[in-house]
Amino acid sequence: MKINFKIALFSALFLAFAIGACHSSKKTTYQKDYLNESDAARNQRMEWWREARFGLFIHWGLYAVPAGEWGEKNTYGEWIRTTAEIPLKTYDGFVGKFNPTQFSAHDWVQMAKNAGMKYIVITSKHHDGFAIYDSKVSDFDVMATPFKRDILKELADECKKEGIKLCFYHSIMDWHHPDYLPRRNWETDRSTKGAKFDRYVTYMKKQLKELLTNYGDAPHVLWFDGEWESTWNSEYGKDLYNYVRSLKPDIIINNRVGAHRDGMAGFTAPGQFAGDFGTPEQEIPATGLPGMDWESCMTMNNNWGYNKADKNFKSTKELLHNLTDIASKGGNFLLNVGPTAEGLFPTESIQRLKEIGEWMKKNGESIHGTLASPIGSFDWGRVTMKTKGENTILYLHVFNSPSHGQIILHGIANTPMGAAYLAAPMTKSPHFERVDDAIVLDVPTKLLDPINTVIMLQLKGKPDIHMVPVVKNKLTTFVESMYVSLADEGGNAEIHYTLDGTQPTIFSATYLTPIKIEETTTVTARSFRDDQPISGTMQQSFWKKEPKASTPVAAAAPGLQYFYFEGKWEKLPPFDSMKALKKGTVTNFDRSAKNKLGENYGFEYRGFIKLPTTGIYTFSTASDDGSVLLIDNEMLVDNDGLHGTKKVAGTLALQAGYHEFIVRYFNSVGGEDLKVTWASETMDEQPIPDNALFHVKAK
Ligand code: H79
């Protein structure tokens, strides 16, 4: 809510100068470039967050009033303003209806704390632009509702008391502020005349300053979102990062402050400004990412905001397995609750938080403050790790009893000192012994905990772990022959291998130089030291492929044919059966025929690609939004759908000469991008050059 007291203005200005920053949105200089930080300083700043491993996300705002229902449909969530295309004036009507009299900061914080969560991230402002706190620079805030209580203030006080770190989610995208651009394309009643994006950025910074100065030691994290629209860029992102840290140097900021997130996978494209941690959304990365901080956020049901009809809740078991999977890969889990307009958590969410808490009370030690598994993931479950003084603890999270009732942990050189059930230390401990490079534990078929039984395995000394030999080759196919390169990443070991699928022993061939193969072959390899195996066994097949025949082309002319289309699509329509608005030839993947706005259009490029040699070729498209690439009328790269810049590659064996070649691409709104590359055994990945692209002139 806005107040125009001169004093407030004066003190805001004074503060701005005192910290050496002003509200101008670009080219601000700060006393320090917070992006230039020593590893030690960064590690110290990230310490509590890395130890926490588990937090509560809360999506709460005006969208709780319609509770997911509008007109005929009841599948909406926090996006309802846009997905149901509700005009601004109508949406503003929810302000008078937001009166969550049953809200209790005490109850909310207790539920998070009892679930074993260490922090809470709540929406100070979501995309709809509504502030759930007392904002002096906006009338679209909680003080304009009948409730008139500063929700963040109450939560900040309660969290402080309970030792929970309160954090704020703040949307960059804003569907309410007149200066925010672009408008939604269905929104015809809000003129963009006079709108200035820079003025919006200044406004956003003023709100952030309120959030960073009025809530005691909160917020501990700023969680940005809605950064993917064409108006946001890295320059704004870096400036915002420095601005926030100049006001609160120890704060942690997510990667969505920048402009190069790789879609829902949530990581920032390499080489780009990436904030402090990656943010996979509704997904968990396949493996950990050494040296990277990340946090997977996830809903309990389908929606982030409250939807009264949405009963598609994940089970407590699934949620706990997600938490464990994420911890085993070195990430944090941010689990969401969407409270009602009365101020209550949905009963299903309360139930799940309670059950998670029951498990965490007994097993939380295997999650909090742990490190990623040093030995990967298993069919039977996951592993987390802690160092304790000079020694190491592996937490074996058993989801299913392993086949043959045994857990086999290959490649561990440390002496096992003890094993016990974490939740039931008095229960008879599982038997363990060393067999060659492995520690083998006997696990009963009936597990103590049907969700996740944690076995604590103590090892003597720091982790001394030797993973299986690594195959260095990118490709597993070849045409004539190939050289297979192996490496022992642990060092100080000898690799022995076989080419007939049998287990290598010390009498098998010793790996010295890359292995030449001329037929489809399975390579099996293991590391040995002092004639003893010290790793598990690696097995990889390499396939000999028949190259696709090329096509003779009589009158090849340089360049590709292009066909241009317009329409609103969520994935590629069948361009080959549609009438093109424009067509012609281009030397490469030129898009100058597109409309001025650069929105809702598509191209099909058609012709031949000429390959210099016979071999294995890899083609890729990196596009925002969707694209596909076809060779000889077969789909090789399927990169379709609405997404930020995303790269997909495909590999196949091809004869030298001409091959039919098609690339299709479309952009809806927001970022536009299309890059097409090729690579072969003898050629590094690069954009396909003009002189490889041809078409046959239509007669
Ligand atoms: O607040 C919750 C959601 O409302 C919000 N993020 C979570 C934490 C959210 N906003 N949008 N989405 C989720 C889905 C949007 C996906 C897309 Fe995109 C936006 C597809 C294309 C543009 C993100 C950016 C994925 C690719 C680029």
XYZ file of C-alpha atoms and ligand atoms in Angstrom:
726
model
C 0.000 0.000 0.000
C 1.230 3.427 -0.937
C 1.887 6.286 1.477
C 3.295 9.557 0.240
C 4.897 10.887 3.378
C 7.823 13.053 2.494
C 9.709 11.594 5.407
C 9.424 8.091 4.015
C 10.727 9.304 0.689
C 13.544 11.203 2.334
C 14.662 8.255 4.449
C 14.463 5.904 1.463
C 16.740 8.228 -0.490
C 19.063 8.563 2.439
C 19.332 4.797 2.796
C 19.917 4.365 -0.899
C 22.895 6.692 -0.792
C 24.160 5.263 2.459
C 24.697 1.858 0.857
C 26.198 3.390 -2.249
C 23.446 2.377 -4.626
C 20.546 4.217 -6.188
C 17.300 3.103 -7.716
C 18.231 3.597 -11.325
C 17.600 0.225 -12.940
C 20.673 -0.038 -15.151
C 24.336 0.827 -14.961
C 24.205 1.230 -11.208
C 27.548 0.874 -9.513
C 27.705 -0.828 -6.160
C 30.428 -0.644 -3.585
C 31.319 -4.207 -4.434
C 30.786 -6.610 -7.293
C 29.250 -9.449 -5.377
C 29.778 -11.765 -8.340
C 33.483 -11.632 -7.573
C 33.556 -13.705 -4.443
C 36.177 -16.074 -3.056
C 35.257 -19.745 -2.748
C 35.700 -19.501 1.000
C 33.270 -16.577 1.279
C 30.760 -18.297 -0.936
C 31.016 -21.569 0.989
C 30.423 -19.730 4.214
C 27.376 -17.948 2.813
C 25.904 -21.203 1.431
C 26.630 -23.279 4.530
C 23.230 -23.239 6.283
C 21.429 -23.804 2.993
C 23.549 -26.815 2.038
C 23.009 -28.341 5.458
C 19.255 -27.716 5.458
C 18.453 -30.002 2.505
C 14.668 -29.623 3.033
C 12.380 -26.574 2.886
C 8.731 -25.606 2.552
C 7.506 -23.611 -0.449
C 4.294 -21.628 0.116
C 2.299 -20.199 -2.798
C -0.258 -17.843 -1.343
C -2.039 -14.865 -2.797
C -5.297 -13.634 -4.313
C -5.563 -16.768 -6.494
C -6.550 -18.677 -3.344
C -9.911 -16.849 -3.509
C -11.183 -18.457 -6.763
C -9.443 -21.642 -5.543
C -8.777 -22.848 -9.094
C -12.318 -22.422 -10.419
C -13.375 -19.969 -13.142
C -16.291 -20.312 -15.554
C -16.620 -23.901 -16.702
C -13.204 -25.041 -15.533
C -11.732 -25.919 -12.163
C -8.160 -26.775 -13.146
C -6.581 -23.359 -12.594
C -3.935 -22.481 -10.039
C -1.761 -19.473 -9.281
C -1.737 -18.662 -13.018
C -5.549 -18.193 -13.121
C -5.388 -14.489 -14.003
C -3.689 -15.429 -17.297
C -4.852 -18.971 -18.021
C -8.526 -18.054 -17.489
C -7.877 -14.646 -19.151
C -9.406 -12.656 -16.295
C -9.398 -8.892 -16.973
C -7.420 -6.805 -14.494
C -10.489 -5.052 -13.041
C -12.231 -8.358 -12.361
C -9.128 -9.835 -10.775
C -8.754 -6.745 -8.579
C -12.144 -7.738 -7.122
C -10.408 -10.569 -5.228
C -8.692 -7.935 -3.088
C -11.956 -7.253 -1.246
C -12.461 -10.974 -0.712
C -9.081 -11.883 0.718
C -9.666 -12.272 4.446
C -7.817 -15.349 5.764
C -8.977 -15.034 9.362
C -7.753 -18.519 10.218
C -4.142 -17.747 9.272
C -1.755 -18.587 12.078
C 1.963 -18.042 11.573
C 2.499 -20.241 14.607
C 0.644 -23.222 13.107
C 2.310 -22.889 9.700
C 5.828 -22.703 11.103
C 5.149 -25.625 13.446
C 3.970 -27.775 10.531
C 7.145 -27.029 8.574
C 9.401 -27.536 11.571
C 7.757 -30.814 12.594
C 8.200 -32.102 9.044
C 11.964 -31.638 9.423
C 12.108 -28.583 7.180
C 14.721 -25.944 7.931
C 13.481 -23.059 5.799
C 10.337 -21.596 4.264
C 10.112 -19.797 0.922
C 6.874 -17.841 0.582
C 5.544 -15.754 -2.321
C 5.933 -12.106 -1.333
C 4.586 -11.454 -4.850
C 3.640 -13.939 -7.575
C 3.134 -13.219 -11.295
C -0.261 -11.583 -10.585
C 1.633 -8.719 -8.912
C -0.160 -8.861 -5.554
C 2.012 -8.288 -2.446
C 1.027 -10.323 0.606
C 2.850 -7.823 2.815
C 2.554 -4.137 3.631
C 4.135 -2.463 0.599
C 4.374 1.303 0.713
C 4.995 1.526 -3.015
C 1.869 -0.361 -4.086
C -1.850 -0.309 -3.383
C -2.119 -3.862 -4.677
C -1.130 -5.379 -1.361
C -2.499 -7.072 1.719
C -3.214 -3.725 3.395
C -5.898 -3.092 0.760
C -7.727 -6.300 1.762
C -10.126 -6.689 4.688
C -7.358 -8.720 6.362
C -4.934 -5.756 6.684
C -2.250 -7.800 8.439
C 1.352 -8.012 7.250
C 1.622 -11.761 6.674
C 5.380 -11.676 6.171
C 5.910 -9.763 9.405
C 3.994 -12.374 11.401
C 5.870 -15.205 9.692
C 9.241 -13.507 10.119
C 8.703 -13.090 13.876
C 7.519 -16.672 14.268
C 10.333 -18.148 12.160
C 12.926 -16.198 14.108
C 11.504 -17.608 17.339
C 11.521 -21.175 16.015
C 14.904 -21.132 14.257
C 13.422 -21.522 10.778
C 14.942 -19.440 7.966
C 12.263 -17.383 6.216
C 12.847 -16.670 2.523
C 10.893 -14.784 -0.140
C 9.831 -15.722 -3.670
C 9.448 -12.566 -5.762
C 8.243 -12.662 -9.356
C 10.010 -10.551 -11.968
C 7.088 -11.014 -14.357
C 4.151 -8.846 -13.222
C 0.709 -8.929 -14.837
C -0.535 -5.931 -12.858
C 2.003 -3.113 -12.912
C 1.342 -0.684 -15.803
C 5.060 -0.382 -16.649
C 5.694 -4.128 -16.895
C 6.095 -5.345 -20.475
C 5.102 -7.352 -22.428
C 1.349 -7.591 -21.879
C -0.370 -10.976 -22.289
C -1.399 -11.315 -25.931
C -5.096 -11.830 -24.976
C -5.073 -8.674 -22.894
C -6.501 -5.962 -25.141
C -7.838 -3.569 -22.495
C -4.463 -2.497 -21.080
C -2.653 -0.080 -23.336
C 1.137 -0.155 -23.368
C 1.217 3.541 -24.186
C 3.708 5.354 -21.961
C 4.794 2.099 -20.290
C 8.508 2.026 -19.406
C 10.068 -1.266 -18.407
C 12.940 0.496 -16.620
C 10.419 2.231 -14.402
C 8.973 -1.176 -13.546
C 12.445 -2.379 -12.563
C 12.815 0.629 -10.281
C 9.460 -0.220 -8.687
C 10.480 -3.854 -8.233
C 13.705 -2.741 -6.549
C 11.732 -0.558 -4.160
C 9.606 -3.540 -3.199
C 12.716 -5.646 -2.762
C 14.223 -2.997 -0.536
C 11.140 -3.161 1.675
C 11.458 -6.929 1.808
C 15.172 -6.754 2.571
C 14.960 -4.152 5.305
C 11.628 -4.568 7.141
C 11.658 -8.210 8.240
C 14.478 -8.619 10.708
C 17.012 -11.208 9.585
C 14.632 -12.451 6.869
C 14.779 -13.068 3.971
C 17.630 -15.595 3.931
C 16.983 -16.433 0.258
C 15.501 -14.404 -2.564
C 13.847 -16.756 -5.007
C 13.177 -14.972 -8.299
C 10.907 -16.355 -11.036
C 9.143 -15.196 -14.202
C 12.462 -14.124 -15.757
C 11.972 -15.746 -19.171
C 10.184 -12.954 -20.996
C 11.940 -11.015 -23.750
C 12.271 -7.861 -21.602
C 14.595 -9.485 -19.020
C 18.313 -10.011 -19.699
C 21.614 -10.813 -17.987
C 22.469 -7.159 -17.555
C 19.320 -6.574 -15.518
C 19.965 -9.863 -13.731
C 23.503 -9.028 -12.621
C 22.423 -5.583 -11.533
C 19.559 -7.022 -9.497
C 21.862 -9.601 -7.929
C 24.299 -6.906 -6.841
C 21.479 -4.654 -5.674
C 20.003 -7.343 -3.427
C 23.371 -8.342 -2.011
C 24.389 -4.729 -1.428
C 21.383 -4.515 0.886
C 21.966 -7.911 2.497
C 25.432 -9.294 1.713
C 24.837 -12.766 3.178
C 21.654 -13.496 1.265
C 21.392 -16.403 -1.197
C 19.803 -15.765 -4.613
C 18.490 -18.347 -7.071
C 19.520 -18.563 -10.739
C 16.243 -17.168 -12.032
C 17.605 -13.712 -11.309
C 19.485 -14.209 -14.615
C 18.046 -14.833 -18.053
C 19.489 -18.132 -19.256
C 17.720 -20.954 -17.448
C 17.471 -24.187 -19.385
C 13.676 -24.660 -19.091
C 12.199 -26.780 -16.346
C 15.485 -28.712 -15.945
C 16.337 -25.500 -14.136
C 20.061 -25.043 -14.703
C 21.563 -21.982 -16.306
C 23.267 -22.409 -19.671
C 27.064 -22.835 -19.267
C 29.040 -19.617 -19.253
C 26.034 -17.469 -18.328
C 25.410 -15.615 -15.086
C 23.742 -18.171 -12.821
C 23.021 -16.685 -9.379
C 23.790 -18.979 -6.449
C 21.830 -22.151 -7.163
C 19.999 -24.011 -9.931
C 16.241 -24.530 -9.754
C 14.877 -27.696 -11.373
C 11.087 -27.382 -11.303
C 8.891 -30.490 -10.876
C 11.882 -32.649 -11.763
C 14.985 -34.212 -10.254
C 18.259 -34.279 -12.219
C 19.357 -37.774 -13.290
C 22.657 -37.447 -11.425
C 24.270 -35.018 -9.036
C 26.233 -32.092 -10.421
C 29.621 -31.843 -8.710
C 30.398 -28.324 -7.578
C 26.869 -27.082 -8.265
C 24.267 -26.009 -5.740
C 20.685 -26.778 -6.707
C 17.220 -27.171 -5.305
C 14.343 -29.107 -6.875
C 10.969 -27.533 -6.170
C 7.860 -29.622 -6.433
C 4.125 -29.515 -5.795
C 2.326 -32.071 -3.602
C -0.590 -32.198 -6.069
C -0.904 -30.599 -9.538
C -0.918 -26.939 -8.558
C 1.279 -24.498 -6.662
C -1.601 -22.210 -5.619
C -4.680 -23.595 -3.856
C -7.101 -25.555 -6.048
C -10.033 -27.016 -4.173
C -10.721 -29.707 -6.803
C -7.117 -30.887 -7.154
C -6.896 -34.159 -5.245
C -3.983 -35.603 -7.214
C -1.644 -35.739 -4.233
C 1.631 -37.658 -4.281
C 1.892 -40.253 -1.518
C 4.051 -39.638 1.545
C 6.242 -42.467 0.284
C 6.824 -40.765 -3.057
C 7.588 -37.447 -1.352
C 10.084 -39.062 1.020
C 11.711 -40.956 -1.846
C 12.041 -37.666 -3.721
C 13.641 -36.018 -0.692
C 16.117 -38.884 -0.357
C 16.857 -39.085 -4.077
C 17.591 -35.346 -4.137
C 19.788 -35.471 -1.016
C 21.697 -38.436 -2.481
C 22.549 -36.245 -5.480
C 23.609 -33.276 -3.358
C 20.515 -31.083 -3.812
C 17.784 -29.496 -1.703
C 14.077 -30.326 -1.827
C 11.594 -27.436 -1.701
C 8.153 -28.966 -1.234
C 5.111 -26.811 -1.863
C 1.860 -26.155 -0.019
C -0.898 -23.895 -1.405
C -2.945 -22.589 1.540
C -6.661 -21.740 1.244
C -8.171 -18.250 1.252
C -9.147 -18.904 4.874
C -5.474 -19.276 5.746
C -5.317 -23.045 6.217
C -3.087 -25.701 4.669
C -5.164 -28.285 2.737
C -5.878 -31.300 4.982
C -4.053 -33.613 2.546
C -0.935 -31.456 2.854
C -1.173 -31.406 6.644
C -1.399 -35.202 6.667
C 1.648 -35.602 4.428
C 3.761 -33.102 6.358
C 2.897 -34.991 9.537
C 3.872 -38.376 8.095
C 7.089 -36.983 6.605
C 7.851 -35.593 10.067
C 7.404 -38.989 11.695
C 10.058 -40.435 9.381
C 12.325 -37.402 9.732
C 12.240 -37.523 13.530
C 13.864 -40.933 13.409
C 15.942 -40.564 10.249
C 16.560 -36.844 9.747
C 20.250 -37.326 10.479
C 20.567 -39.181 7.170
C 19.262 -36.098 5.288
C 20.328 -32.940 7.137
C 23.944 -31.941 6.641
C 24.685 -34.870 4.349
C 26.746 -34.927 1.162
C 25.936 -36.581 -2.159
C 26.473 -40.309 -2.605
C 30.086 -41.023 -3.611
C 28.977 -44.288 -5.267
C 25.897 -43.327 -7.305
C 22.324 -44.679 -7.095
C 21.021 -48.237 -6.853
C 17.874 -50.212 -7.721
C 17.339 -50.899 -4.035
C 17.629 -47.249 -2.963
C 19.950 -44.312 -2.420
C 23.052 -43.319 -0.435
C 23.948 -40.151 1.468
C 27.233 -39.457 3.253
C 28.683 -37.565 6.212
C 32.184 -37.243 7.519
C 32.549 -37.692 11.254
C 35.951 -36.647 12.567
C 38.491 -38.800 10.746
C 35.870 -41.305 9.646
C 33.000 -41.557 7.183
C 29.363 -42.610 7.492
C 27.403 -43.908 4.530
C 23.626 -43.830 5.008
C 22.110 -46.620 2.932
C 18.482 -45.694 2.244
C 16.800 -48.999 1.429
C 13.556 -48.426 -0.538
C 13.121 -52.066 -1.708
C 14.840 -55.171 -0.438
C 17.672 -55.914 -2.848
C 17.731 -59.050 -4.958
C 19.341 -62.045 -3.144
C 18.921 -60.067 0.114
C 22.302 -58.406 -0.363
C 23.520 -54.874 -0.819
C 26.834 -54.860 -2.697
C 28.836 -51.640 -2.544
C 31.659 -51.869 -5.058
C 34.844 -49.851 -5.075
C 35.127 -48.993 -1.381
C 38.652 -49.450 -0.048
C 37.856 -48.253 3.507
C 37.568 -50.801 6.275
C 33.949 -51.137 7.406
C 33.717 -50.609 11.170
C 30.043 -51.101 11.910
C 26.520 -51.129 10.562
C 23.248 -50.304 12.348
C 19.651 -49.348 11.657
C 19.432 -45.601 12.201
C 15.838 -45.618 13.453
C 16.267 -48.745 15.597
C 19.822 -48.951 16.952
C 18.848 -51.737 19.379
C 17.682 -54.024 16.579
C 20.160 -56.720 15.541
C 22.592 -55.019 13.123
C 22.821 -56.192 9.536
C 25.753 -58.527 8.879
C 28.524 -57.094 6.671
C 31.785 -58.337 5.186
C 34.398 -57.401 2.617
C 34.463 -59.328 -0.670
C 37.288 -58.096 -2.930
C 36.635 -54.418 -3.690
C 33.132 -54.559 -2.238
C 31.394 -54.294 1.107
C 28.464 -56.706 1.185
C 25.575 -56.342 3.630
C 22.805 -58.836 4.312
C 19.405 -57.178 4.375
C 16.205 -58.934 5.494
C 13.376 -59.161 2.951
C 10.996 -57.647 5.467
C 12.297 -54.149 6.001
C 11.814 -52.265 9.262
C 10.343 -49.221 7.527
C 8.168 -49.855 4.441
C 9.056 -46.390 3.068
C 12.794 -46.141 3.647
C 14.917 -48.150 6.077
C 18.207 -46.382 6.734
C 21.330 -48.414 7.500
C 24.263 -46.489 8.895
C 27.543 -47.934 7.638
C 30.666 -46.624 9.355
C 33.899 -46.591 7.386
C 37.393 -46.068 8.699
C 39.013 -42.905 7.373
C 38.066 -40.443 4.648
C 36.216 -41.915 1.668
C 38.631 -44.010 -0.421
C 36.424 -44.917 -3.313
C 37.243 -46.246 -6.728
C 34.504 -46.062 -9.329
C 34.459 -48.372 -12.372
C 36.722 -47.462 -15.332
C 35.224 -44.722 -17.495
C 34.677 -44.888 -21.252
C 35.981 -41.650 -22.764
C 34.294 -42.055 -26.159
C 31.200 -39.953 -26.807
C 29.897 -42.355 -29.448
C 28.940 -45.999 -29.117
C 28.539 -46.578 -32.874
C 30.988 -46.686 -35.790
C 31.086 -47.482 -39.479
C 34.490 -49.048 -40.259
C 36.363 -49.213 -36.967
C 36.848 -47.265 -33.763
C 39.268 -46.805 -30.902
C 37.770 -47.235 -27.414
C 39.448 -45.117 -24.718
C 39.218 -46.094 -21.051
C 40.343 -44.189 -17.977
C 40.797 -44.938 -14.320
C 39.583 -41.742 -12.652
C 40.832 -42.714 -9.208
C 44.408 -42.999 -10.479
C 47.131 -45.389 -9.381
C 45.344 -48.452 -10.731
C 45.666 -50.866 -13.622
C 42.699 -51.573 -15.903
C 42.196 -55.118 -17.190
C 39.605 -55.798 -19.874
C 37.980 -58.446 -22.047
C 36.240 -58.171 -25.427
C 34.032 -61.265 -25.115
C 31.694 -60.207 -22.311
C 33.505 -62.193 -19.590
C 34.697 -60.829 -16.211
C 38.242 -59.451 -16.449
C 40.871 -60.895 -14.078
C 44.474 -59.873 -13.578
C 45.317 -62.284 -16.408
C 43.071 -60.420 -18.892
C 44.556 -57.830 -21.255
C 45.981 -54.737 -19.585
C 44.709 -51.415 -20.914
C 47.638 -49.327 -22.196
C 46.432 -47.559 -25.346
C 42.961 -47.162 -26.952
C 41.488 -50.500 -28.084
C 40.820 -50.854 -31.810
C 37.574 -52.664 -32.691
C 36.237 -53.512 -36.153
C 33.064 -55.447 -35.314
C 30.253 -54.908 -32.800
C 31.985 -55.559 -29.469
C 31.273 -55.565 -25.734
C 34.090 -54.128 -23.621
C 34.193 -55.271 -19.971
C 36.749 -53.581 -17.678
C 37.750 -53.338 -14.032
C 40.470 -51.541 -12.029
C 43.079 -53.530 -10.082
C 45.810 -52.507 -7.632
C 48.470 -54.877 -6.265
C 46.747 -57.632 -8.268
C 43.494 -57.108 -6.341
C 40.269 -55.690 -7.855
C 39.547 -52.252 -6.394
C 36.486 -51.251 -8.411
C 33.282 -52.746 -9.725
C 33.028 -53.875 -13.330
C 32.094 -51.666 -16.276
C 30.475 -53.065 -19.396
C 29.722 -51.185 -22.627
C 28.839 -52.343 -26.128
C 29.926 -50.582 -29.334
C 27.892 -51.178 -32.459
C 28.996 -51.327 -36.068
C 26.420 -49.530 -38.254
C 25.555 -49.680 -41.956
C 25.662 -46.064 -43.231
C 22.538 -44.705 -44.909
C 23.018 -44.442 -48.666
C 23.286 -40.955 -50.150
C 21.069 -39.665 -52.986
C 22.471 -38.504 -56.292
C 21.378 -34.922 -56.933
C 21.760 -33.657 -60.464
C 21.157 -29.902 -60.278
C 22.000 -28.908 -56.722
C 21.901 -25.149 -56.120
C 23.315 -23.503 -52.966
C 20.994 -22.730 -50.026
C 17.806 -24.221 -48.602
C 14.213 -23.600 -49.592
C 12.192 -21.945 -46.846
C 8.455 -21.872 -46.150
C 7.058 -19.329 -43.668
C 3.894 -19.775 -41.550
C 2.023 -17.906 -38.817
C -0.195 -19.220 -36.045
C -0.471 -19.852 -32.321
C 0.959 -23.267 -31.597
C 2.176 -25.176 -28.567
C 4.012 -27.622 -30.775
C 4.940 -27.834 -34.439
C 1.926 -28.094 -36.746
C 2.188 -30.185 -39.953
C 3.901 -27.521 -42.092
C 4.234 -29.944 -45.006
C 0.447 -29.971 -45.435
C -0.099 -26.246 -44.789
C -0.050 -23.291 -47.133
C 3.006 -21.097 -46.635
C 2.572 -17.314 -46.310
C 5.985 -16.757 -47.904
C 8.617 -18.945 -49.506
C 11.991 -18.646 -51.176
C 15.606 -19.687 -50.691
C 18.088 -18.788 -47.961
C 21.766 -19.570 -47.601
C 21.301 -20.855 -44.050
C 18.626 -20.867 -41.310
C 17.788 -17.256 -41.962
C 14.608 -15.916 -40.340
C 14.390 -12.401 -41.785
C 11.022 -13.224 -43.390
C 9.387 -13.341 -39.927
C 6.886 -10.783 -38.624
C 8.023 -7.628 -36.781
C 6.984 -8.783 -33.329
C 8.830 -12.049 -33.795
C 5.888 -13.942 -32.317
C 3.634 -16.827 -33.332
C 5.491 -17.852 -36.476
C 7.264 -20.866 -37.915
C 9.678 -21.926 -40.673
C 10.297 -25.079 -42.595
C 13.715 -25.358 -44.278
C 14.023 -28.023 -46.917
C 16.731 -29.303 -49.247
C 19.890 -31.438 -49.107
C 22.923 -31.615 -46.887
C 26.230 -32.649 -48.479
C 28.495 -34.756 -46.271
C 32.247 -34.729 -46.926
C 32.963 -38.260 -45.632
C 31.197 -41.466 -44.698
C 30.848 -41.840 -40.927
C 28.843 -41.250 -37.762
C 27.254 -37.792 -37.725
C 25.621 -35.958 -34.822
C 23.140 -33.169 -35.570
C 21.602 -30.867 -32.975
C 19.113 -28.060 -32.723
C 19.110 -25.525 -29.890
C 15.820 -23.693 -30.066
C 13.294 -21.527 -28.251
C 10.609 -22.721 -28.864
C 10.300 -26.078 -30.644
C 12.196 -27.563 -33.591
C 12.779 -30.872 -35.357
C 15.441 -32.090 -37.793
C 14.870 -34.848 -40.363
C 17.445 -36.668 -42.479
C 16.215 -38.702 -45.450
C 12.675 -38.130 -44.130
C 13.366 -39.711 -40.757
C 13.123 -37.717 -37.544
C 16.613 -37.475 -36.036
C 16.186 -34.564 -33.600
C 12.883 -34.093 -31.790
C 13.131 -30.801 -29.902
C 9.452 -29.910 -30.209
C 7.222 -28.093 -27.687
C 7.088 -24.769 -25.827
C 10.350 -24.192 -24.000
C 13.226 -21.846 -23.366
C 16.427 -22.479 -25.329
C 16.848 -26.227 -25.214
C 19.292 -28.406 -27.101
C 18.575 -31.886 -28.461
C 20.948 -34.012 -30.563
C 20.688 -37.181 -32.640
C 23.329 -39.463 -34.120
C 23.375 -41.765 -37.157
C 25.639 -43.396 -39.739
C 25.637 -41.723 -43.152
C 27.398 -42.204 -46.471
C 29.296 -39.308 -48.006
C 27.244 -37.253 -50.495
C 23.758 -35.704 -50.538
C 20.979 -36.513 -48.035
C 17.479 -35.059 -47.866
C 17.381 -32.519 -45.074
C 14.494 -30.757 -43.274
C 14.465 -28.437 -40.245
C 11.180 -27.114 -38.819
C 11.032 -24.414 -36.162
C 8.395 -22.281 -34.421
C 8.279 -19.497 -31.854
C 5.222 -18.619 -29.793
C 6.048 -15.576 -27.654
C 9.096 -14.597 -25.601
C 12.676 -15.587 -26.396
C 13.481 -16.709 -29.948
C 16.450 -18.822 -30.876
C 17.477 -21.409 -33.460
C 20.931 -22.912 -33.854
C 21.631 -26.018 -35.925
C 24.975 -27.852 -35.592
C 26.739 -30.922 -36.929
C 29.725 -32.977 -35.781
C 31.465 -36.192 -36.801
C 34.404 -38.303 -35.593
C 36.719 -36.029 -37.553
C 34.915 -32.704 -37.081
C 34.152 -30.809 -33.850
C 30.621 -29.604 -33.293
C 29.921 -26.416 -35.269
C 27.058 -24.581 -36.996
C 26.273 -26.227 -40.332
C 28.116 -24.019 -42.854
C 26.404 -22.457 -45.884
C 28.449 -24.565 -48.301
C 26.932 -27.827 -47.022
C 23.332 -26.805 -47.754
C 21.641 -27.226 -51.142
C 18.272 -27.396 -52.834
C 17.007 -28.374 -56.237
C 15.509 -25.459 -58.149
C 11.788 -25.890 -58.787
C 11.233 -25.989 -62.561
O 5.572 -20.382 -9.014
C 5.433 -21.636 -9.642
C 4.849 -21.494 -11.006
O 3.712 -20.642 -11.034
C 5.996 -20.901 -11.752
N 7.177 -21.449 -11.142
C 6.756 -22.218 -10.011
C 7.764 -22.215 -8.904
C 5.895 -21.205 -13.160
N 5.770 -20.290 -14.014
N 5.720 -20.815 -15.198
N 5.789 -22.074 -15.109
C 5.898 -22.378 -13.844
C 5.772 -22.909 -16.254
C 6.301 -22.085 -17.358
C 7.012 -22.630 -18.336
C 7.464 -21.872 -19.457
Fe 9.344 -21.576 -19.903
C 7.716 -20.489 -19.545
C 7.684 -22.451 -20.722
C 8.190 -21.440 -21.574
C 8.213 -20.216 -20.844
C 10.436 -21.860 -18.248
C 10.988 -20.845 -19.004
C 10.456 -23.029 -19.055
C 11.027 -22.640 -20.258
C 11.337 -21.316 -20.227
